[in-house]
Amino acid sequence: MNPTTRLDLANGSARATISTLGAEPQGWEVDGHSLIWPGDPAWWAKQSPILFPVVGWTRNGEMRIKGKRYPLGLHGFASAEEFGVVECSTESVRMRLAENAATRALYPFAFALEVLYTLTPTSLSASFTVGNPGTEPMPYALGFHPGFVFPLAGGSPQAHEVVFDKRVSPQVPRIAPGGLIASAARKVPLEDGRLHLAPELFENDALCFLEAASPNVAYVNGRGQGIEISAENFPHVALWTKPGAPFLCIECWTGHSDPEGFAGDIFEKPSMRSLEPGASARHGVTYRWRSASTGSSDR
């Protein structure tokens, strides 16, 4: 295995650091504002992991694939794999992961996962391509799980909100034991697309807005500053932290945890996608800093 490398990107006053381990962003700074949380194993060991080829929890940490059980657990394996660097410039880096002996022991499919990170003076974007170079259909789910600092600089914790650009349902599924999606729902205090952040929201784990139909979300501090998120081909949005933790994850998913009671094959799991041999799919998300002086992102 190649040693882990940290790649530094720069554009204007913006800086970003990407690790080859998991192709994980480990830093993003705009105008002196550090936006990706620095990480602390006491709270959460990750910073911005890629989730693949499953998103969320699986029953007993396993998936049944073609009659056999594989130890494919929480969020898959991409975050623990070294990605190869395909190309790199001052402002962008393209990285790639393909199947190997270790991944085949967890997920018996040929695959190619590429991510292109691009830094502008106010934004960091991630463009994903999932490919099937094999000879049989390939099931997959993909997610991106960045943790942002909380509170954002210049704002009190009590003033922070997440704002959806379209009306979404305040009903989110409860999280069952083992991290599974329960059939029962709970109502969160979402009014006119605005969710006031409070620690008690996360006492039952993540808030999963499935089929949110809101590709644009903002995380704001009450003073006009924040992060605008624009997603493409990611139908689900999840918010997660731990009560009292110094971060907020705003996650984009194509899939989600196993539903409570599901014990079928990976191809039968709700929200999984399937690629035919030779096919590929693209997914993307852009995170843009909104400055207080303009009330919107500088472009």
PDB file of C-alpha atoms in Angstrom:
ATOM      1  CA  MET A   1       0.000   0.000   0.000  1.00  0.00           C
ATOM      2  CA  ASN A   2       1.277   3.463  -0.865  1.00  0.00           C
ATOM      3  CA  PRO A   3       1.982   5.829   2.043  1.00  0.00           C
ATOM      4  CA  THR A   4      -0.655   8.433   2.816  1.00  0.00           C
ATOM      5  CA  THR A   5      -0.022  11.854   1.304  1.00  0.00           C
ATOM      6  CA  ARG A   6      -1.660  15.185   2.109  1.00  0.00           C
ATOM      7  CA  LEU A   7      -2.182  17.380  -0.938  1.00  0.00           C
ATOM      8  CA  ASP A   8      -2.513  21.138  -0.509  1.00  0.00           C
ATOM      9  CA  LEU A   9      -4.675  23.234  -2.850  1.00  0.00           C
ATOM     10  CA  ALA A  10      -4.762  27.034  -3.041  1.00  0.00           C
ATOM     11  CA  ASN A  11      -6.818  29.623  -4.902  1.00  0.00           C
ATOM     12  CA  GLY A  12      -6.748  33.255  -3.811  1.00  0.00           C
ATOM     13  CA  SER A  13      -7.156  33.312  -0.036  1.00  0.00           C
ATOM     14  CA  ALA A  14      -8.729  29.843  -0.036  1.00  0.00           C
ATOM     15  CA  ARG A  15      -6.837  26.745   1.055  1.00  0.00           C
ATOM     16  CA  ALA A  16      -7.755  23.056   1.136  1.00  0.00           C
ATOM     17  CA  THR A  17      -5.977  19.885   2.178  1.00  0.00           C
ATOM     18  CA  ILE A  18      -6.917  16.473   0.784  1.00  0.00           C
ATOM     19  CA  SER A  19      -5.580  13.185   2.141  1.00  0.00           C
ATOM     20  CA  THR A  20      -4.992  10.257  -0.181  1.00  0.00           C
ATOM     21  CA  LEU A  21      -6.366   8.029   2.601  1.00  0.00           C
ATOM     22  CA  GLY A  22     -10.027   7.889   1.709  1.00  0.00           C
ATOM     23  CA  ALA A  23      -9.615  10.916  -0.606  1.00  0.00           C
ATOM     24  CA  GLU A  24     -10.760  12.831   2.464  1.00  0.00           C
ATOM     25  CA  PRO A  25     -10.740  16.644   2.714  1.00  0.00           C
ATOM     26  CA  GLN A  26      -9.034  17.482   5.991  1.00  0.00           C
ATOM     27  CA  GLY A  27      -9.023  21.242   5.732  1.00  0.00           C
ATOM     28  CA  TRP A  28     -10.857  24.044   3.948  1.00  0.00           C
ATOM     29  CA  GLU A  29     -10.239  27.687   4.720  1.00  0.00           C
ATOM     30  CA  VAL A  30     -11.685  30.842   3.137  1.00  0.00           C
ATOM     31  CA  ASP A  31     -10.588  34.354   4.131  1.00  0.00           C
ATOM     32  CA  GLY A  32      -9.091  33.010   7.337  1.00  0.00           C
ATOM     33  CA  HIS A  33     -12.227  31.048   8.272  1.00  0.00           C
ATOM     34  CA  SER A  34     -11.510  27.372   8.958  1.00  0.00           C
ATOM     35  CA  LEU A  35     -14.636  25.537   7.826  1.00  0.00           C
ATOM     36  CA  ILE A  36     -13.914  21.796   8.044  1.00  0.00           C
ATOM     37  CA  TRP A  37     -13.594  20.742  11.639  1.00  0.00           C
ATOM     38  CA  PRO A  38     -10.065  19.613  12.658  1.00  0.00           C
ATOM     39  CA  GLY A  39     -11.117  16.197  13.939  1.00  0.00           C
ATOM     40  CA  ASP A  40     -10.984  14.780  17.453  1.00  0.00           C
ATOM     41  CA  PRO A  41     -11.261  11.030  18.182  1.00  0.00           C
ATOM     42  CA  ALA A  42     -12.939  11.879  21.483  1.00  0.00           C
ATOM     43  CA  TRP A  43     -15.932  12.972  19.404  1.00  0.00           C
ATOM     44  CA  TRP A  44     -15.458  11.469  15.932  1.00  0.00           C
ATOM     45  CA  ALA A  45     -12.278  10.228  14.261  1.00  0.00           C
ATOM     46  CA  LYS A  46     -13.195  11.377  10.739  1.00  0.00           C
ATOM     47  CA  GLN A  47     -13.448  14.783   9.085  1.00  0.00           C
ATOM     48  CA  SER A  48     -15.037  14.393   5.635  1.00  0.00           C
ATOM     49  CA  PRO A  49     -15.261  10.733   4.600  1.00  0.00           C
ATOM     50  CA  ILE A  50     -16.538   9.372   1.299  1.00  0.00           C
ATOM     51  CA  LEU A  51     -19.163   6.657   1.808  1.00  0.00           C
ATOM     52  CA  PHE A  52     -19.054   3.726  -0.642  1.00  0.00           C
ATOM     53  CA  PRO A  53     -20.324   1.169  -1.678  1.00  0.00           C
ATOM     54  CA  VAL A  54     -22.989   1.388   1.040  1.00  0.00           C
ATOM     55  CA  VAL A  55     -24.260   4.348   3.020  1.00  0.00           C
ATOM     56  CA  GLY A  56     -25.239   4.009   6.650  1.00  0.00           C
ATOM     57  CA  TRP A  57     -25.550   0.960   8.834  1.00  0.00           C
ATOM     58  CA  THR A  58     -26.099  -2.594   7.660  1.00  0.00           C
ATOM     59  CA  ARG A  59     -27.782  -5.279   9.750  1.00  0.00           C
ATOM     60  CA  ASN A  60     -25.146  -6.855  12.007  1.00  0.00           C
ATOM     61  CA  GLY A  61     -22.440  -5.173   9.904  1.00  0.00           C
ATOM     62  CA  GLU A  62     -23.103  -7.519   6.986  1.00  0.00           C
ATOM     63  CA  MET A  63     -24.666  -7.540   3.522  1.00  0.00           C
ATOM     64  CA  ARG A  64     -26.050 -10.584   1.745  1.00  0.00           C
ATOM     65  CA  ILE A  65     -24.725 -10.701  -1.808  1.00  0.00           C
ATOM     66  CA  LYS A  66     -25.748 -13.507  -4.154  1.00  0.00           C
ATOM     67  CA  GLY A  67     -26.492 -15.877  -1.291  1.00  0.00           C
ATOM     68  CA  LYS A  68     -23.337 -15.181   0.702  1.00  0.00           C
ATOM     69  CA  ARG A  69     -22.797 -12.833   3.643  1.00  0.00           C
ATOM     70  CA  TYR A  70     -20.010 -10.255   3.433  1.00  0.00           C
ATOM     71  CA  PRO A  71     -18.689  -8.085   6.316  1.00  0.00           C
ATOM     72  CA  LEU A  72     -19.721  -4.845   4.621  1.00  0.00           C
ATOM     73  CA  GLY A  73     -20.561  -2.514   7.494  1.00  0.00           C
ATOM     74  CA  LEU A  74     -21.140   1.145   8.303  1.00  0.00           C
ATOM     75  CA  HIS A  75     -20.535   3.408   5.282  1.00  0.00           C
ATOM     76  CA  GLY A  76     -18.528   0.798   3.382  1.00  0.00           C
ATOM     77  CA  PHE A  77     -14.761   0.816   2.939  1.00  0.00           C
ATOM     78  CA  ALA A  78     -13.739   3.778   0.756  1.00  0.00           C
ATOM     79  CA  SER A  79     -12.673   5.928   3.709  1.00  0.00           C
ATOM     80  CA  ALA A  80     -10.104   3.288   4.741  1.00  0.00           C
ATOM     81  CA  GLU A  81      -8.562   2.831   1.285  1.00  0.00           C
ATOM     82  CA  GLU A  82      -5.643   4.680  -0.305  1.00  0.00           C
ATOM     83  CA  PHE A  83      -6.716   6.502  -3.453  1.00  0.00           C
ATOM     84  CA  GLY A  84      -4.305   7.001  -6.323  1.00  0.00           C
ATOM     85  CA  VAL A  85      -3.664  10.509  -7.623  1.00  0.00           C
ATOM     86  CA  VAL A  86      -4.640  10.709 -11.297  1.00  0.00           C
ATOM     87  CA  GLU A  87      -3.792  14.377 -11.779  1.00  0.00           C
ATOM     88  CA  CYS A  88      -3.100  17.335  -9.535  1.00  0.00           C
ATOM     89  CA  SER A  89      -2.744  21.097  -9.990  1.00  0.00           C
ATOM     90  CA  THR A  90      -2.601  24.048  -7.624  1.00  0.00           C
ATOM     91  CA  GLU A  91      -6.397  24.307  -7.588  1.00  0.00           C
ATOM     92  CA  SER A  92      -7.659  20.747  -8.148  1.00  0.00           C
ATOM     93  CA  VAL A  93      -6.906  17.076  -7.688  1.00  0.00           C
ATOM     94  CA  ARG A  94      -8.435  13.962  -9.245  1.00  0.00           C
ATOM     95  CA  MET A  95      -8.164  10.709  -7.269  1.00  0.00           C
ATOM     96  CA  ARG A  96      -9.181   7.141  -8.040  1.00  0.00           C
ATOM     97  CA  LEU A  97      -9.942   3.906  -6.233  1.00  0.00           C
ATOM     98  CA  ALA A  98     -10.458   0.532  -7.935  1.00  0.00           C
ATOM     99  CA  GLU A  99     -11.180  -2.938  -6.613  1.00  0.00           C
ATOM    100  CA  ASN A 100      -8.398  -4.913  -4.972  1.00  0.00           C
ATOM    101  CA  ALA A 101      -8.087  -8.072  -2.926  1.00  0.00           C
ATOM    102  CA  ALA A 102      -9.162  -6.297   0.263  1.00  0.00           C
ATOM    103  CA  THR A 103     -12.287  -4.755  -1.272  1.00  0.00           C
ATOM    104  CA  ARG A 104     -13.300  -8.004  -2.981  1.00  0.00           C
ATOM    105  CA  ALA A 105     -13.375  -9.699   0.415  1.00  0.00           C
ATOM    106  CA  LEU A 106     -16.053  -7.171   1.413  1.00  0.00           C
ATOM    107  CA  TYR A 107     -17.779  -6.475  -1.909  1.00  0.00           C
ATOM    108  CA  PRO A 108     -17.230  -8.955  -4.771  1.00  0.00           C
ATOM    109  CA  PHE A 109     -17.534  -6.513  -7.663  1.00  0.00           C
ATOM    110  CA  ALA A 110     -15.198  -4.691 -10.012  1.00  0.00           C
ATOM    111  CA  PHE A 111     -15.604  -0.931  -9.653  1.00  0.00           C
ATOM    112  CA  ALA A 112     -13.928   2.400 -10.292  1.00  0.00           C
ATOM    113  CA  LEU A 113     -14.569   5.396  -8.035  1.00  0.00           C
ATOM    114  CA  GLU A 114     -13.121   8.766  -9.017  1.00  0.00           C
ATOM    115  CA  VAL A 115     -13.432  12.105  -7.261  1.00  0.00           C
ATOM    116  CA  LEU A 116     -12.340  15.483  -8.581  1.00  0.00           C
ATOM    117  CA  TYR A 117     -11.915  18.207  -5.958  1.00  0.00           C
ATOM    118  CA  THR A 118     -11.830  21.778  -7.251  1.00  0.00           C
ATOM    119  CA  LEU A 119     -11.060  24.829  -5.126  1.00  0.00           C
ATOM    120  CA  THR A 120     -12.150  28.376  -6.022  1.00  0.00           C
ATOM    121  CA  PRO A 121     -11.651  31.498  -3.879  1.00  0.00           C
ATOM    122  CA  THR A 122     -15.006  30.799  -2.169  1.00  0.00           C
ATOM    123  CA  SER A 123     -15.918  27.164  -2.831  1.00  0.00           C
ATOM    124  CA  LEU A 124     -14.827  23.552  -2.648  1.00  0.00           C
ATOM    125  CA  SER A 125     -16.560  21.130  -5.012  1.00  0.00           C
ATOM    126  CA  ALA A 126     -16.466  17.347  -5.239  1.00  0.00           C
ATOM    127  CA  SER A 127     -17.406  15.619  -8.499  1.00  0.00           C
ATOM    128  CA  PHE A 128     -17.765  11.843  -8.269  1.00  0.00           C
ATOM    129  CA  THR A 129     -17.807   9.263 -11.049  1.00  0.00           C
ATOM    130  CA  VAL A 130     -18.776   5.685 -10.240  1.00  0.00           C
ATOM    131  CA  GLY A 131     -17.985   3.158 -12.956  1.00  0.00           C
ATOM    132  CA  ASN A 132     -18.615  -0.532 -13.539  1.00  0.00           C
ATOM    133  CA  PRO A 133     -15.707  -2.068 -15.490  1.00  0.00           C
ATOM    134  CA  GLY A 134     -16.938  -5.584 -14.761  1.00  0.00           C
ATOM    135  CA  THR A 135     -19.122  -8.065 -16.607  1.00  0.00           C
ATOM    136  CA  GLU A 136     -22.136  -8.142 -14.271  1.00  0.00           C
ATOM    137  CA  PRO A 137     -24.451  -5.512 -12.732  1.00  0.00           C
ATOM    138  CA  MET A 138     -22.842  -3.599  -9.856  1.00  0.00           C
ATOM    139  CA  PRO A 139     -24.904  -2.370  -6.883  1.00  0.00           C
ATOM    140  CA  TYR A 140     -23.762   0.725  -5.044  1.00  0.00           C
ATOM    141  CA  ALA A 141     -24.624   3.654  -2.838  1.00  0.00           C
ATOM    142  CA  LEU A 142     -22.498   6.787  -2.524  1.00  0.00           C
ATOM    143  CA  GLY A 143     -22.337   9.506   0.077  1.00  0.00           C
ATOM    144  CA  PHE A 144     -20.207  12.449   1.158  1.00  0.00           C
ATOM    145  CA  HIS A 145     -19.974  13.165   4.893  1.00  0.00           C
ATOM    146  CA  PRO A 146     -18.128  16.453   5.621  1.00  0.00           C
ATOM    147  CA  GLY A 147     -18.030  17.778   9.166  1.00  0.00           C
ATOM    148  CA  PHE A 148     -18.070  21.560   9.496  1.00  0.00           C
ATOM    149  CA  VAL A 149     -17.019  23.583  12.510  1.00  0.00           C
ATOM    150  CA  PHE A 150     -19.758  24.405  15.002  1.00  0.00           C
ATOM    151  CA  PRO A 151     -20.316  27.126  15.826  1.00  0.00           C
ATOM    152  CA  LEU A 152     -19.151  29.036  12.781  1.00  0.00           C
ATOM    153  CA  ALA A 153     -16.872  31.952  13.638  1.00  0.00           C
ATOM    154  CA  GLY A 154     -18.760  35.107  14.532  1.00  0.00           C
ATOM    155  CA  GLY A 155     -22.005  33.432  15.552  1.00  0.00           C
ATOM    156  CA  SER A 156     -23.416  32.108  18.802  1.00  0.00           C
ATOM    157  CA  PRO A 157     -24.370  28.420  18.916  1.00  0.00           C
ATOM    158  CA  GLN A 158     -27.972  29.370  19.636  1.00  0.00           C
ATOM    159  CA  ALA A 159     -28.308  31.355  16.381  1.00  0.00           C
ATOM    160  CA  HIS A 160     -27.296  28.676  13.884  1.00  0.00           C
ATOM    161  CA  GLU A 161     -29.777  27.295  11.365  1.00  0.00           C
ATOM    162  CA  VAL A 162     -29.940  24.920   8.433  1.00  0.00           C
ATOM    163  CA  VAL A 163     -32.097  26.332   5.648  1.00  0.00           C
ATOM    164  CA  PHE A 164     -33.565  24.289   2.777  1.00  0.00           C
ATOM    165  CA  ASP A 165     -34.371  26.066  -0.472  1.00  0.00           C
ATOM    166  CA  LYS A 166     -37.595  24.088  -0.903  1.00  0.00           C
ATOM    167  CA  ARG A 167     -40.228  22.946   1.528  1.00  0.00           C
ATOM    168  CA  VAL A 168     -39.305  19.539   2.928  1.00  0.00           C
ATOM    169  CA  SER A 169     -41.241  17.323   5.292  1.00  0.00           C
ATOM    170  CA  PRO A 170     -40.531  17.790   9.012  1.00  0.00           C
ATOM    171  CA  GLN A 171     -41.097  14.039   9.442  1.00  0.00           C
ATOM    172  CA  VAL A 172     -37.818  12.115   9.579  1.00  0.00           C
ATOM    173  CA  PRO A 173     -37.411   8.398  10.299  1.00  0.00           C
ATOM    174  CA  ARG A 174     -36.479   7.351  13.780  1.00  0.00           C
ATOM    175  CA  ILE A 175     -33.198   5.500  14.090  1.00  0.00           C
ATOM    176  CA  ALA A 176     -33.711   1.958  15.342  1.00  0.00           C
ATOM    177  CA  PRO A 177     -31.165  -0.065  17.357  1.00  0.00           C
ATOM    178  CA  GLY A 178     -28.116  -0.848  15.273  1.00  0.00           C
ATOM    179  CA  GLY A 179     -28.480   2.383  13.294  1.00  0.00           C
ATOM    180  CA  LEU A 180     -31.241   0.980  11.077  1.00  0.00           C
ATOM    181  CA  ILE A 181     -34.046   3.072   9.569  1.00  0.00           C
ATOM    182  CA  ALA A 182     -37.196   2.569  11.634  1.00  0.00           C
ATOM    183  CA  SER A 183     -40.676   2.462  10.148  1.00  0.00           C
ATOM    184  CA  ALA A 184     -41.798   5.072  12.697  1.00  0.00           C
ATOM    185  CA  ALA A 185     -41.067   8.761  12.174  1.00  0.00           C
ATOM    186  CA  ARG A 186     -40.554  11.774  14.395  1.00  0.00           C
ATOM    187  CA  LYS A 187     -41.294  15.419  13.715  1.00  0.00           C
ATOM    188  CA  VAL A 188     -38.497  17.986  13.877  1.00  0.00           C
ATOM    189  CA  PRO A 189     -39.099  21.743  14.312  1.00  0.00           C
ATOM    190  CA  LEU A 190     -38.698  22.612  10.642  1.00  0.00           C
ATOM    191  CA  GLU A 191     -40.660  25.725   9.699  1.00  0.00           C
ATOM    192  CA  ASP A 192     -40.695  27.249   6.221  1.00  0.00           C
ATOM    193  CA  GLY A 193     -37.588  25.253   5.393  1.00  0.00           C
ATOM    194  CA  ARG A 194     -35.644  26.565   8.412  1.00  0.00           C
ATOM    195  CA  LEU A 195     -34.305  24.277  11.136  1.00  0.00           C
ATOM    196  CA  HIS A 196     -32.957  25.929  14.271  1.00  0.00           C
ATOM    197  CA  LEU A 197     -30.032  23.831  15.512  1.00  0.00           C
ATOM    198  CA  ALA A 198     -30.195  22.568  19.077  1.00  0.00           C
ATOM    199  CA  PRO A 199     -28.343  19.680  20.782  1.00  0.00           C
ATOM    200  CA  GLU A 200     -31.517  17.753  21.605  1.00  0.00           C
ATOM    201  CA  LEU A 201     -32.284  17.330  17.896  1.00  0.00           C
ATOM    202  CA  PHE A 202     -29.547  14.706  17.678  1.00  0.00           C
ATOM    203  CA  GLU A 203     -30.355  12.626  20.753  1.00  0.00           C
ATOM    204  CA  ASN A 204     -31.822   9.947  18.420  1.00  0.00           C
ATOM    205  CA  ASP A 205     -28.846  10.098  16.031  1.00  0.00           C
ATOM    206  CA  ALA A 206     -28.991  11.657  12.557  1.00  0.00           C
ATOM    207  CA  LEU A 207     -31.811  13.597  10.933  1.00  0.00           C
ATOM    208  CA  CYS A 208     -32.356  11.847   7.603  1.00  0.00           C
ATOM    209  CA  PHE A 209     -34.333  13.858   5.065  1.00  0.00           C
ATOM    210  CA  LEU A 210     -34.964  11.085   2.561  1.00  0.00           C
ATOM    211  CA  GLU A 211     -35.983  12.156  -0.940  1.00  0.00           C
ATOM    212  CA  ALA A 212     -35.606  15.726   0.297  1.00  0.00           C
ATOM    213  CA  ALA A 213     -36.136  17.253  -3.172  1.00  0.00           C
ATOM    214  CA  SER A 214     -34.025  20.178  -1.980  1.00  0.00           C
ATOM    215  CA  PRO A 215     -30.657  20.206  -3.730  1.00  0.00           C
ATOM    216  CA  ASN A 216     -29.678  23.516  -2.115  1.00  0.00           C
ATOM    217  CA  VAL A 217     -29.129  23.833   1.628  1.00  0.00           C
ATOM    218  CA  ALA A 218     -27.462  26.553   3.705  1.00  0.00           C
ATOM    219  CA  TYR A 219     -25.773  26.343   7.107  1.00  0.00           C
ATOM    220  CA  VAL A 220     -25.794  29.849   8.599  1.00  0.00           C
ATOM    221  CA  ASN A 221     -24.719  31.483  11.837  1.00  0.00           C
ATOM    222  CA  GLY A 222     -27.365  34.174  12.272  1.00  0.00           C
ATOM    223  CA  ARG A 223     -25.089  36.985  11.085  1.00  0.00           C
ATOM    224  CA  GLY A 224     -25.310  36.392   7.354  1.00  0.00           C
ATOM    225  CA  GLN A 225     -22.316  34.069   7.220  1.00  0.00           C
ATOM    226  CA  GLY A 226     -22.430  30.426   6.347  1.00  0.00           C
ATOM    227  CA  ILE A 227     -21.947  27.611   3.879  1.00  0.00           C
ATOM    228  CA  GLU A 228     -24.211  27.069   0.877  1.00  0.00           C
ATOM    229  CA  ILE A 229     -24.476  23.468  -0.335  1.00  0.00           C
ATOM    230  CA  SER A 230     -25.580  22.578  -3.865  1.00  0.00           C
ATOM    231  CA  ALA A 231     -25.949  18.878  -4.668  1.00  0.00           C
ATOM    232  CA  GLU A 232     -26.449  17.017  -7.937  1.00  0.00           C
ATOM    233  CA  ASN A 233     -27.818  13.465  -8.144  1.00  0.00           C
ATOM    234  CA  PHE A 234     -27.862  13.077  -4.358  1.00  0.00           C
ATOM    235  CA  PRO A 235     -31.533  12.696  -3.354  1.00  0.00           C
ATOM    236  CA  HIS A 236     -31.046  12.402   0.410  1.00  0.00           C
ATOM    237  CA  VAL A 237     -29.722  14.948   2.919  1.00  0.00           C
ATOM    238  CA  ALA A 238     -28.667  14.032   6.451  1.00  0.00           C
ATOM    239  CA  LEU A 239     -27.638  16.179   9.388  1.00  0.00           C
ATOM    240  CA  TRP A 240     -25.587  14.602  12.136  1.00  0.00           C
ATOM    241  CA  THR A 241     -23.604  15.535  15.189  1.00  0.00           C
ATOM    242  CA  LYS A 242     -23.429  14.468  18.807  1.00  0.00           C
ATOM    243  CA  PRO A 243     -25.020  16.652  21.497  1.00  0.00           C
ATOM    244  CA  GLY A 244     -22.383  19.183  22.547  1.00  0.00           C
ATOM    245  CA  ALA A 245     -19.917  18.268  19.781  1.00  0.00           C
ATOM    246  CA  PRO A 246     -17.961  21.025  17.955  1.00  0.00           C
ATOM    247  CA  PHE A 247     -19.045  19.975  14.453  1.00  0.00           C
ATOM    248  CA  LEU A 248     -22.079  19.582  12.217  1.00  0.00           C
ATOM    249  CA  CYS A 249     -22.141  17.099   9.346  1.00  0.00           C
ATOM    250  CA  ILE A 250     -24.252  17.980   6.325  1.00  0.00           C
ATOM    251  CA  GLU A 251     -24.260  14.807   4.270  1.00  0.00           C
ATOM    252  CA  CYS A 252     -25.382  14.048   0.719  1.00  0.00           C
ATOM    253  CA  TRP A 253     -26.437  10.465   0.038  1.00  0.00           C
ATOM    254  CA  THR A 254     -27.744   8.316  -2.790  1.00  0.00           C
ATOM    255  CA  GLY A 255     -28.603   5.527  -0.320  1.00  0.00           C
ATOM    256  CA  HIS A 256     -29.235   5.017   3.377  1.00  0.00           C
ATOM    257  CA  SER A 257     -29.061   2.484   6.211  1.00  0.00           C
ATOM    258  CA  ASP A 258     -30.857  -0.836   6.039  1.00  0.00           C
ATOM    259  CA  PRO A 259     -34.530  -0.453   6.919  1.00  0.00           C
ATOM    260  CA  GLU A 260     -35.564  -2.129  10.150  1.00  0.00           C
ATOM    261  CA  GLY A 261     -36.650  -5.657   9.265  1.00  0.00           C
ATOM    262  CA  PHE A 262     -34.767  -5.809   5.959  1.00  0.00           C
ATOM    263  CA  ALA A 263     -32.723  -8.986   5.493  1.00  0.00           C
ATOM    264  CA  GLY A 264     -32.570  -9.303   1.718  1.00  0.00           C
ATOM    265  CA  ASP A 265     -29.862  -9.227  -0.921  1.00  0.00           C
ATOM    266  CA  ILE A 266     -27.922  -6.040  -1.612  1.00  0.00           C
ATOM    267  CA  PHE A 267     -29.716  -5.712  -4.968  1.00  0.00           C
ATOM    268  CA  GLU A 268     -33.051  -5.696  -3.103  1.00  0.00           C
ATOM    269  CA  LYS A 269     -32.098  -3.082  -0.520  1.00  0.00           C
ATOM    270  CA  PRO A 270     -34.146   0.113  -0.821  1.00  0.00           C
ATOM    271  CA  SER A 271     -32.161   3.066  -2.217  1.00  0.00           C
ATOM    272  CA  MET A 272     -29.340   0.991  -3.723  1.00  0.00           C
ATOM    273  CA  ARG A 273     -28.490   1.746  -7.360  1.00  0.00           C
ATOM    274  CA  SER A 274     -27.246  -0.665 -10.001  1.00  0.00           C
ATOM    275  CA  LEU A 275     -24.821  -0.017 -12.851  1.00  0.00           C
ATOM    276  CA  GLU A 276     -24.783  -2.253 -15.907  1.00  0.00           C
ATOM    277  CA  PRO A 277     -21.390  -3.452 -17.226  1.00  0.00           C
ATOM    278  CA  GLY A 278     -19.498  -0.572 -18.815  1.00  0.00           C
ATOM    279  CA  ALA A 279     -21.847   2.071 -17.387  1.00  0.00           C
ATOM    280  CA  SER A 280     -20.973   4.992 -15.131  1.00  0.00           C
ATOM    281  CA  ALA A 281     -22.831   7.577 -13.043  1.00  0.00           C
ATOM    282  CA  ARG A 282     -21.946  11.073 -11.878  1.00  0.00           C
ATOM    283  CA  HIS A 283     -22.755  12.788  -8.601  1.00  0.00           C
ATOM    284  CA  GLY A 284     -21.580  16.144  -7.325  1.00  0.00           C
ATOM    285  CA  VAL A 285     -21.733  18.656  -4.506  1.00  0.00           C
ATOM    286  CA  THR A 286     -20.375  22.176  -4.071  1.00  0.00           C
ATOM    287  CA  TYR A 287     -19.788  23.927  -0.750  1.00  0.00           C
ATOM    288  CA  ARG A 288     -19.619  27.712  -1.024  1.00  0.00           C
ATOM    289  CA  TRP A 289     -18.731  30.229   1.676  1.00  0.00           C
ATOM    290  CA  ARG A 290     -21.233  33.047   2.143  1.00  0.00           C
ATOM    291  CA  SER A 291     -19.647  36.205   3.513  1.00  0.00           C
ATOM    292  CA  ALA A 292     -21.436  38.459   5.994  1.00  0.00           C
ATOM    293  CA  SER A 293     -20.640  41.609   4.022  1.00  0.00           C
ATOM    294  CA  THR A 294     -22.625  40.542   0.968  1.00  0.00           C
ATOM    295  CA  GLY A 295     -25.167  38.167   2.490  1.00  0.00           C
ATOM    296  CA  SER A 296     -24.331  35.797  -0.339  1.00  0.00           C
ATOM    297  CA  SER A 297     -21.347  33.962  -1.719  1.00  0.00           C
ATOM    298  CA  ASP A 298     -18.744  36.004  -3.577  1.00  0.00           C
ATOM    299  CA  ARG A 299     -18.361  34.627  -7.080  1.00  0.00           C
TER     300      ARG A 299
END
